[in-house]
CSV table of C-alpha atoms and ligand atoms in Angstrom, one decimal:
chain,number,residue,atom,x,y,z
A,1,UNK,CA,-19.9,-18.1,-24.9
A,2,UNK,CA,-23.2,-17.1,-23.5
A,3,UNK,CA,-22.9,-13.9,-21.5
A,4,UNK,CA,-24.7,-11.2,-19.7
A,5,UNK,CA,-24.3,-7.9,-18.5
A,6,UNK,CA,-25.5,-6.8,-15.7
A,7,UNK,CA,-25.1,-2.6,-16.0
A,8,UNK,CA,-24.9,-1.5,-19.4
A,9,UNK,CA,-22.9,1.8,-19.3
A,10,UNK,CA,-19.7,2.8,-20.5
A,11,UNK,CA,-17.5,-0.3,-19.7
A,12,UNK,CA,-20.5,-2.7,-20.8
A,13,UNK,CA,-20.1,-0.7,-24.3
A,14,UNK,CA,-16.7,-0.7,-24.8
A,15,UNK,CA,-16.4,-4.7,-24.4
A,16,UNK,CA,-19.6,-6.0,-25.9
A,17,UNK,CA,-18.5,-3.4,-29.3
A,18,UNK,CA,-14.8,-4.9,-28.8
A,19,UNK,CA,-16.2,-8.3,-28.7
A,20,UNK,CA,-18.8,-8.0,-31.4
A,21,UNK,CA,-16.2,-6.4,-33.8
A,22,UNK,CA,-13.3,-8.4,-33.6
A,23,UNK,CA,-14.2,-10.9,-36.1
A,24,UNK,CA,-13.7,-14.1,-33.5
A,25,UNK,CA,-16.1,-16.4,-32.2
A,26,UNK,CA,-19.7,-15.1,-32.1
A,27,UNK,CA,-21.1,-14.3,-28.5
A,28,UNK,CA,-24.6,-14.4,-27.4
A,29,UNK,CA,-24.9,-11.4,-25.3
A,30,UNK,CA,-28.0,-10.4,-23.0
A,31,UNK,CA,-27.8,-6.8,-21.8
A,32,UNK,CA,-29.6,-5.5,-18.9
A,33,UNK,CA,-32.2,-2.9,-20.0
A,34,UNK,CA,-30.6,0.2,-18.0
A,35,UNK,CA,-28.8,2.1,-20.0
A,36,UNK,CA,-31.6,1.7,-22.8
A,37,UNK,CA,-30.0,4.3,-24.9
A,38,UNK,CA,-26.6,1.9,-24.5
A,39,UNK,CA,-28.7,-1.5,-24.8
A,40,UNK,CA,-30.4,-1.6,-27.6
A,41,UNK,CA,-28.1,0.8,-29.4
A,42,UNK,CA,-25.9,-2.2,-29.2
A,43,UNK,CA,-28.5,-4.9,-30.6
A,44,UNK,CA,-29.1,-2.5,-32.9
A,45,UNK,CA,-25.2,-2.8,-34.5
A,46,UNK,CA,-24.4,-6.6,-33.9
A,47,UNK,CA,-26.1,-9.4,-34.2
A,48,UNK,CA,-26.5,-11.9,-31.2
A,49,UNK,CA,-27.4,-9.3,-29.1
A,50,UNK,CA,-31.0,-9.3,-26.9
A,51,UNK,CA,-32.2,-6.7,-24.5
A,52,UNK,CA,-33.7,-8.3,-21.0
A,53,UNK,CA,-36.7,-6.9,-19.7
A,54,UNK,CA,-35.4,-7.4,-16.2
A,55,UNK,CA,-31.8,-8.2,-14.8
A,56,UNK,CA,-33.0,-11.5,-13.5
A,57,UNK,CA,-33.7,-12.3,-16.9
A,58,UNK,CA,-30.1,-11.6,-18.3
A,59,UNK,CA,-28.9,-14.4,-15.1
A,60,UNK,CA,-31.4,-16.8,-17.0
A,61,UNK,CA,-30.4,-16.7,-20.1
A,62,UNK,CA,-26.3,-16.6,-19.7
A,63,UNK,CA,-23.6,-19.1,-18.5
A,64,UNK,CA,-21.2,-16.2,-17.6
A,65,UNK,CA,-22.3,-13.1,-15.6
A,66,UNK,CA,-20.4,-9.6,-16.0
A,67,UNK,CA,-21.1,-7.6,-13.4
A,68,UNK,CA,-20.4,-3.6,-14.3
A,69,UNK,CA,-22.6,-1.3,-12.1
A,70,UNK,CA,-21.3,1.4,-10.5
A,71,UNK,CA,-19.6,0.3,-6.5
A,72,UNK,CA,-22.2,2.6,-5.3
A,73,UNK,CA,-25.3,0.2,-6.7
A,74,UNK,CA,-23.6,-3.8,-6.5
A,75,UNK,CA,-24.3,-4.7,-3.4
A,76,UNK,CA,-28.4,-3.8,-3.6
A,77,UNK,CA,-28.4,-4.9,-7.4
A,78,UNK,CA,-26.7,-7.8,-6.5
A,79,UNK,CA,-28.6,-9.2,-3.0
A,80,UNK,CA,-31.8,-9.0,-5.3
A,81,UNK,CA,-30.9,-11.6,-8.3
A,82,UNK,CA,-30.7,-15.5,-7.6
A,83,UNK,CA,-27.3,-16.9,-9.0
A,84,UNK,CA,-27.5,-20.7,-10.0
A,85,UNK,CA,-24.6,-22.9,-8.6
A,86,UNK,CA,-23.3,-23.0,-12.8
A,87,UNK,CA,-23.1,-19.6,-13.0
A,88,UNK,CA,-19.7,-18.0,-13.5
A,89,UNK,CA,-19.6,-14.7,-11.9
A,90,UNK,CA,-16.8,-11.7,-13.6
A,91,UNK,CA,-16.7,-8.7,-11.5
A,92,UNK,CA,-15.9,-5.4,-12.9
A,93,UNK,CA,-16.8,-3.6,-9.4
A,94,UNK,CA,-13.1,-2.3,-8.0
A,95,UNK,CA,-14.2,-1.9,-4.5
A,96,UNK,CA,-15.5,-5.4,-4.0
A,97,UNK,CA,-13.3,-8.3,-2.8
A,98,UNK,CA,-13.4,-11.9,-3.8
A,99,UNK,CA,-14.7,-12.5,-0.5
A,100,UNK,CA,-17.8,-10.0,-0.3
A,101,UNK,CA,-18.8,-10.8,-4.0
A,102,UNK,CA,-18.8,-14.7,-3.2
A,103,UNK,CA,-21.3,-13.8,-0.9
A,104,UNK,CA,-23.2,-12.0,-2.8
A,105,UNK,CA,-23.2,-14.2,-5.6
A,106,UNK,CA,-24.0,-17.3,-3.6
A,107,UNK,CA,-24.5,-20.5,-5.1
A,108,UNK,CA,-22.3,-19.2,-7.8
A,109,UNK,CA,-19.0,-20.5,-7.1
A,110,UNK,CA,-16.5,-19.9,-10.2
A,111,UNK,CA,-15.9,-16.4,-9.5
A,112,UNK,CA,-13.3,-13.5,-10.8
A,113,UNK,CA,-12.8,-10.2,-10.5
A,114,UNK,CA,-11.5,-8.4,-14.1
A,115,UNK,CA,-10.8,-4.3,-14.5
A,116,UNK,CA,-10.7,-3.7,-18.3
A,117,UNK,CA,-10.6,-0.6,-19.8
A,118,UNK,CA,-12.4,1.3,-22.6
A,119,UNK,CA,-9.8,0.6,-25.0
A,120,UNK,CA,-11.8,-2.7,-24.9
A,121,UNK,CA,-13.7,-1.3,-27.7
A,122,UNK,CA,-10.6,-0.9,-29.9
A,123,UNK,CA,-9.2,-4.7,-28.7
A,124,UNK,CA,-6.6,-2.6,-27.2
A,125,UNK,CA,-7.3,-3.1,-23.4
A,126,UNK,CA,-4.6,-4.2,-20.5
A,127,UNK,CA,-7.1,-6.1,-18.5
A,128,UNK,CA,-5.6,-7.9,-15.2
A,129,UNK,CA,-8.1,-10.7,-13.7
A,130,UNK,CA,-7.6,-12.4,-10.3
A,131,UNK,CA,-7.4,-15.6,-9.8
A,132,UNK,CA,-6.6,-16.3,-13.2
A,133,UNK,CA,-9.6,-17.9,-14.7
A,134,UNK,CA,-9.8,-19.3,-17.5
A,135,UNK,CA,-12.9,-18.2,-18.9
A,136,UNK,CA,-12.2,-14.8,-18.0
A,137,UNK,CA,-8.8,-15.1,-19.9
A,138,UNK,CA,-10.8,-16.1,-23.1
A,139,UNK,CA,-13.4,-13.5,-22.5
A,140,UNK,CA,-11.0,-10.5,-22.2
A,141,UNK,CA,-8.1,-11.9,-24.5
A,142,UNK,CA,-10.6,-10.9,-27.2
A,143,UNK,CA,-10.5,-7.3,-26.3
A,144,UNK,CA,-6.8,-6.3,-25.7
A,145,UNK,CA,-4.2,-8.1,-23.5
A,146,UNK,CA,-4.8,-10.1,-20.3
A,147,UNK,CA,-2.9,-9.6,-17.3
A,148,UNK,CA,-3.7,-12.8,-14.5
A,149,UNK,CA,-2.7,-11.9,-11.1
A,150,UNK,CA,-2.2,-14.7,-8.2
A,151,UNK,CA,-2.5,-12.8,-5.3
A,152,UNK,CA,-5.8,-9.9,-4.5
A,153,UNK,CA,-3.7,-7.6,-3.2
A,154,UNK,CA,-1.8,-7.0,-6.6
A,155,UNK,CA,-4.8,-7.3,-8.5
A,156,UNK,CA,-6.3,-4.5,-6.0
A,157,UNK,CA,-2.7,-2.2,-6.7
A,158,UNK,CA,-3.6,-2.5,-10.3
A,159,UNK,CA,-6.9,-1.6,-10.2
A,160,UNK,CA,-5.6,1.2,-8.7
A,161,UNK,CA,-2.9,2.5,-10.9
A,162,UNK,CA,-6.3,3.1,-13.7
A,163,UNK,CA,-7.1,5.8,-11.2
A,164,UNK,CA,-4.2,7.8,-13.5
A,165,UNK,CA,-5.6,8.0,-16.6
A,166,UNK,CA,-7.4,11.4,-15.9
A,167,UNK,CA,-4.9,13.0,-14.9
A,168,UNK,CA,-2.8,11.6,-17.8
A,169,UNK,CA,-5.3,13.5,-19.8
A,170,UNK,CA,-4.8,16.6,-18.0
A,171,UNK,CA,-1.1,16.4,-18.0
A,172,UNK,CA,-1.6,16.0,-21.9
A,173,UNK,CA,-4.0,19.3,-22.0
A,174,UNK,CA,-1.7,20.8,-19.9
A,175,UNK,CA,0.7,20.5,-22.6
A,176,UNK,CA,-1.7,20.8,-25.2
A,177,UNK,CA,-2.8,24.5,-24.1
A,178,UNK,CA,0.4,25.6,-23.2
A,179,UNK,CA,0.8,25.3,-26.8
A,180,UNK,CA,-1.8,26.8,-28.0
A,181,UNK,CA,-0.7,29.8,-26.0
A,182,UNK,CA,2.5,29.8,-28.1
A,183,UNK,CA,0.1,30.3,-31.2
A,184,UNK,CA,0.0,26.8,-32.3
A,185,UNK,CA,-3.9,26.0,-33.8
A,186,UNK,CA,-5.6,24.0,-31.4
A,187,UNK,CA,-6.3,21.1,-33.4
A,188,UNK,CA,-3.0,21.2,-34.5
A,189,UNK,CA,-1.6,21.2,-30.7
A,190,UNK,CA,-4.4,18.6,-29.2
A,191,UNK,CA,-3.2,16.2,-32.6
A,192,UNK,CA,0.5,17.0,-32.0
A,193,UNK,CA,0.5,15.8,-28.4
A,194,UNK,CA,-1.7,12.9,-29.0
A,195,UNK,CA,0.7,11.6,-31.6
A,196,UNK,CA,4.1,12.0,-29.4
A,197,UNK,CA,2.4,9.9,-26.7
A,198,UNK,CA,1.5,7.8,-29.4
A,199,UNK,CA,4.6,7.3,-30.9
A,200,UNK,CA,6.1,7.2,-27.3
A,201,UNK,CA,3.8,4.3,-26.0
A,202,UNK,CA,4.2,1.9,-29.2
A,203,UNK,CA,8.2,1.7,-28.3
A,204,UNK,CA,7.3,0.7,-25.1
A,205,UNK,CA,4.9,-2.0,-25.8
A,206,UNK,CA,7.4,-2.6,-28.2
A,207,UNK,CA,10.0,-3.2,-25.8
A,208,UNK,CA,8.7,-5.0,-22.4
A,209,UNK,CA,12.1,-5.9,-21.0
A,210,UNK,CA,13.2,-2.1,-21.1
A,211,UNK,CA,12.4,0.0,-17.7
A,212,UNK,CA,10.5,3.1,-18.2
A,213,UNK,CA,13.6,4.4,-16.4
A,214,UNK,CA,16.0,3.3,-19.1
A,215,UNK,CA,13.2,4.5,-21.9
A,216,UNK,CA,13.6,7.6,-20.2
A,217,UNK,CA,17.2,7.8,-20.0
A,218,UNK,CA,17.2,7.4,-23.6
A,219,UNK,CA,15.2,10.7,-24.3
A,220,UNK,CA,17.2,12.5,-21.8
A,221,UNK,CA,20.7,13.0,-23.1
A,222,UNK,CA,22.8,14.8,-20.5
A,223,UNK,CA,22.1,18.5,-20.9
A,224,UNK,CA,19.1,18.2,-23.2
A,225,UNK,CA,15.9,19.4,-22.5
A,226,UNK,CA,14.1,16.3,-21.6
A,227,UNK,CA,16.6,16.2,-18.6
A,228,UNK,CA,15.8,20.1,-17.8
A,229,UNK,CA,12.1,19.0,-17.7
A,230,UNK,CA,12.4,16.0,-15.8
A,231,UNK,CA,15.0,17.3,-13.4
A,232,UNK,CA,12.2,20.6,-12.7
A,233,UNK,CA,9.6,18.4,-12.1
A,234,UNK,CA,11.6,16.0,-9.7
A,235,UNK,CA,12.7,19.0,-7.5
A,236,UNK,CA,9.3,20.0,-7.1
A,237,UNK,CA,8.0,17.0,-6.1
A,238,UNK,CA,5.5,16.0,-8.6
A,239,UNK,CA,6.7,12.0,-8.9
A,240,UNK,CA,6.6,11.7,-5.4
A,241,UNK,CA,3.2,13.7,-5.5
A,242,UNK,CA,1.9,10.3,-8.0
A,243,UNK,CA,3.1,7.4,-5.8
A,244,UNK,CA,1.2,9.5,-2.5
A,245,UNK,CA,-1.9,9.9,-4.6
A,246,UNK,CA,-1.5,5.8,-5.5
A,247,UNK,CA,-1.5,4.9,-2.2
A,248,UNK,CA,-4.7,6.4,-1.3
A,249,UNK,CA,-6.2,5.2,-3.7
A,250,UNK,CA,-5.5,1.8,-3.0
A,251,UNK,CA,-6.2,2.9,0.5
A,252,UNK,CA,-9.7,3.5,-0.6
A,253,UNK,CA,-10.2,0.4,-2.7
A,254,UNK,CA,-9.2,-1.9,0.2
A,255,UNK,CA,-11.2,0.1,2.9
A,256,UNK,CA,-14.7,0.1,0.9
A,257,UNK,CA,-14.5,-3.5,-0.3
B,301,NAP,N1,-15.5,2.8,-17.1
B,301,NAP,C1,-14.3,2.2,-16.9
B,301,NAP,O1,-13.3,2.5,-17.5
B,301,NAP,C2,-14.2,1.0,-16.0
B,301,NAP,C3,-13.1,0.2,-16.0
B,301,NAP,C4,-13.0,-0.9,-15.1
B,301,NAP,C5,-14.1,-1.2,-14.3
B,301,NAP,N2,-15.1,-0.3,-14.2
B,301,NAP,C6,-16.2,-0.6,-13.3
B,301,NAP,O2,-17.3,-1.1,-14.0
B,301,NAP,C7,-18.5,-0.6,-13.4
B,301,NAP,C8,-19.3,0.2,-14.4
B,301,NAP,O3,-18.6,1.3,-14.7
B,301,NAP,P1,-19.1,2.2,-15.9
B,301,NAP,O4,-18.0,3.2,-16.2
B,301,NAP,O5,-19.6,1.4,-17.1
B,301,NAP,O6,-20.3,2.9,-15.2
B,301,NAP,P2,-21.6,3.6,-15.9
B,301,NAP,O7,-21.3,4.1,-17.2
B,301,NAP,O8,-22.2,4.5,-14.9
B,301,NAP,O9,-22.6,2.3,-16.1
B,301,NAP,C9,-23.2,1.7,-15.1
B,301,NAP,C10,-24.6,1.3,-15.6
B,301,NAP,O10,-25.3,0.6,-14.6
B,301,NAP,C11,-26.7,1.0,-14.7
B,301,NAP,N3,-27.4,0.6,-13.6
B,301,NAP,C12,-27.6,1.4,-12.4
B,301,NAP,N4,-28.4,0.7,-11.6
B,301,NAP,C13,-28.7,-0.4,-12.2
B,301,NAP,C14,-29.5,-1.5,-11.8
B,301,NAP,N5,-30.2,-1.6,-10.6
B,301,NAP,N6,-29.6,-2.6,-12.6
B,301,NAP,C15,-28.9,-2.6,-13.8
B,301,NAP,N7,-28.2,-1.6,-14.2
B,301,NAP,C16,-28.1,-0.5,-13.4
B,301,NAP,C17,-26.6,2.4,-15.0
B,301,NAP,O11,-27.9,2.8,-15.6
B,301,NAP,P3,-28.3,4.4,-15.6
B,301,NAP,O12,-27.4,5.0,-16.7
B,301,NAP,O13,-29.7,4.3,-16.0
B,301,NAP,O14,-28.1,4.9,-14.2
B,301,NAP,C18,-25.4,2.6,-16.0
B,301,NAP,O15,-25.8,2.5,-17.3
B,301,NAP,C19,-18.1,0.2,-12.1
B,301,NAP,O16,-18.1,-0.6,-11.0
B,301,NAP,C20,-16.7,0.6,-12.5
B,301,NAP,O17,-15.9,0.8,-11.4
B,301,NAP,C21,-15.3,0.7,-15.1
């Protein structure tokens, strides 16, 4: 596969190291020179890698275009570069529809939108891609799962729900500190948590046709204290709190794109 990045930051890292290190098919990969740090740290590692000089020069020399600049930056990066009708266009930009980014991308016709995650660089990332195209399947079944979605407005709900991972983080140092307060060394605490979420998550996976609700059940035995903890945080609010903070989020994805 012959791609290109266009914005080589975090994202662009995570996929072109998953890619490069998992073993499969080679890729010849042009990066955009901004981030140069990022760019040519990455030829540097693997080979088939090349730094453009320009992001026009990335379009020339790939079949398939990833888009990953910030929302903030796509539409002016984007207006200036001339797509060929051959191209095929992956977005990684949430707040742009299918509709605004054909537009953009014009001649390019064979376009998807994809939202990976850093995990990419681990072969461990949930990516969903609308409409379900197959070159974007191959591209992102090499870094993790892939999740197609038929209709924008679920893709757009999905994109949001990786608004949570933050504040997964938080609620894990949260947790973390609280123990440490109780004397536990902080490496000790940070590594404890980490590895019950751990633990936690892989019997999930492990288990698609279970309901979080019934996984939960499971660790809440009448009494116990998983149901104390639950049960406090229900009465306070806090679930309803994560489905209010969802929607504007979604809110804000479908009003900027
Ligand atoms: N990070 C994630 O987990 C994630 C997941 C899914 C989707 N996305 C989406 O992917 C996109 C990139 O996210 P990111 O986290 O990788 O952001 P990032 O780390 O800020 O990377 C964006 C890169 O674009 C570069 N850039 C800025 N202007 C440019 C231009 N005119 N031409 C070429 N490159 C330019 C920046 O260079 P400088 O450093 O020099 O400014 C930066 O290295 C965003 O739209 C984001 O919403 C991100």
């Amino acid at each position: 596969m012959q791609l290109g990045f266009i914005g080589t930051g975090e994202i662009t890292l995570s996929i072109v190291t998953g890619l490069s290190s998992s073993g499969v098919a080679p890729h010849s990969i042009w990066l955009s020179p901004r981030n140069s740090a990022v760019a040519h740290g990455l030829a540097n590692r693997f080979h088939g890698i090349s730094v453009a000089s320009c992001n026009q020069e990335v379009l020339d020399h790939s079949a398939t275009i990833v888009i990953a600049v910030r929302p903030s930056a796509a539409r002016d990066v984007l207006s200036e570069l001339a797509f060929r009708p051959d191209h095929r266009v992956i977005s990684l930009v949430a707040t742009l529809s299918l509709r605004s980014l054909s537009a953009l991308v014009a001649p390019a016709v064979r376009i998807a939108r994809a939202v990976p995650l850093p995990s990419a660089a681990k072969q461990l990332s949930p990516t969903a891609i609308y409409p379900p195209d197959p070159m974007a399947f191959e591209l992102f079944a090499g870094v993790g799962t892939v999740f197609p979605v038929e209709r924008e407005n679920e893709f757009d709900a999905i994109c949001a729900t990786t608004a949570t991972i933050a504040s997964y983080f938080a609620f894990n140092e949260t947790i973390a500190s609280w123990l440490e307060e109780q004397g536990v060394p902080a490496s000790q605490a940070r590594d404890y948590i980490a590895r019950l979420f751990l633990g936690v998550t892989t019997g999930a996976v492990d288990a698609p046709k279970r309901s979080f609700q019934s996984l939960a059940a499971t660790h809440a035995t009448a009494g116990g204290i998983n149901e104390q903890f639950l049960k406090h945080l229900v009465e306070r609010g806090l679930l309803t709190r994560i489905s209010e903070a969802l929607d504007a989020v979604l809110h804000r994805i479908g009003a900027e794109s």
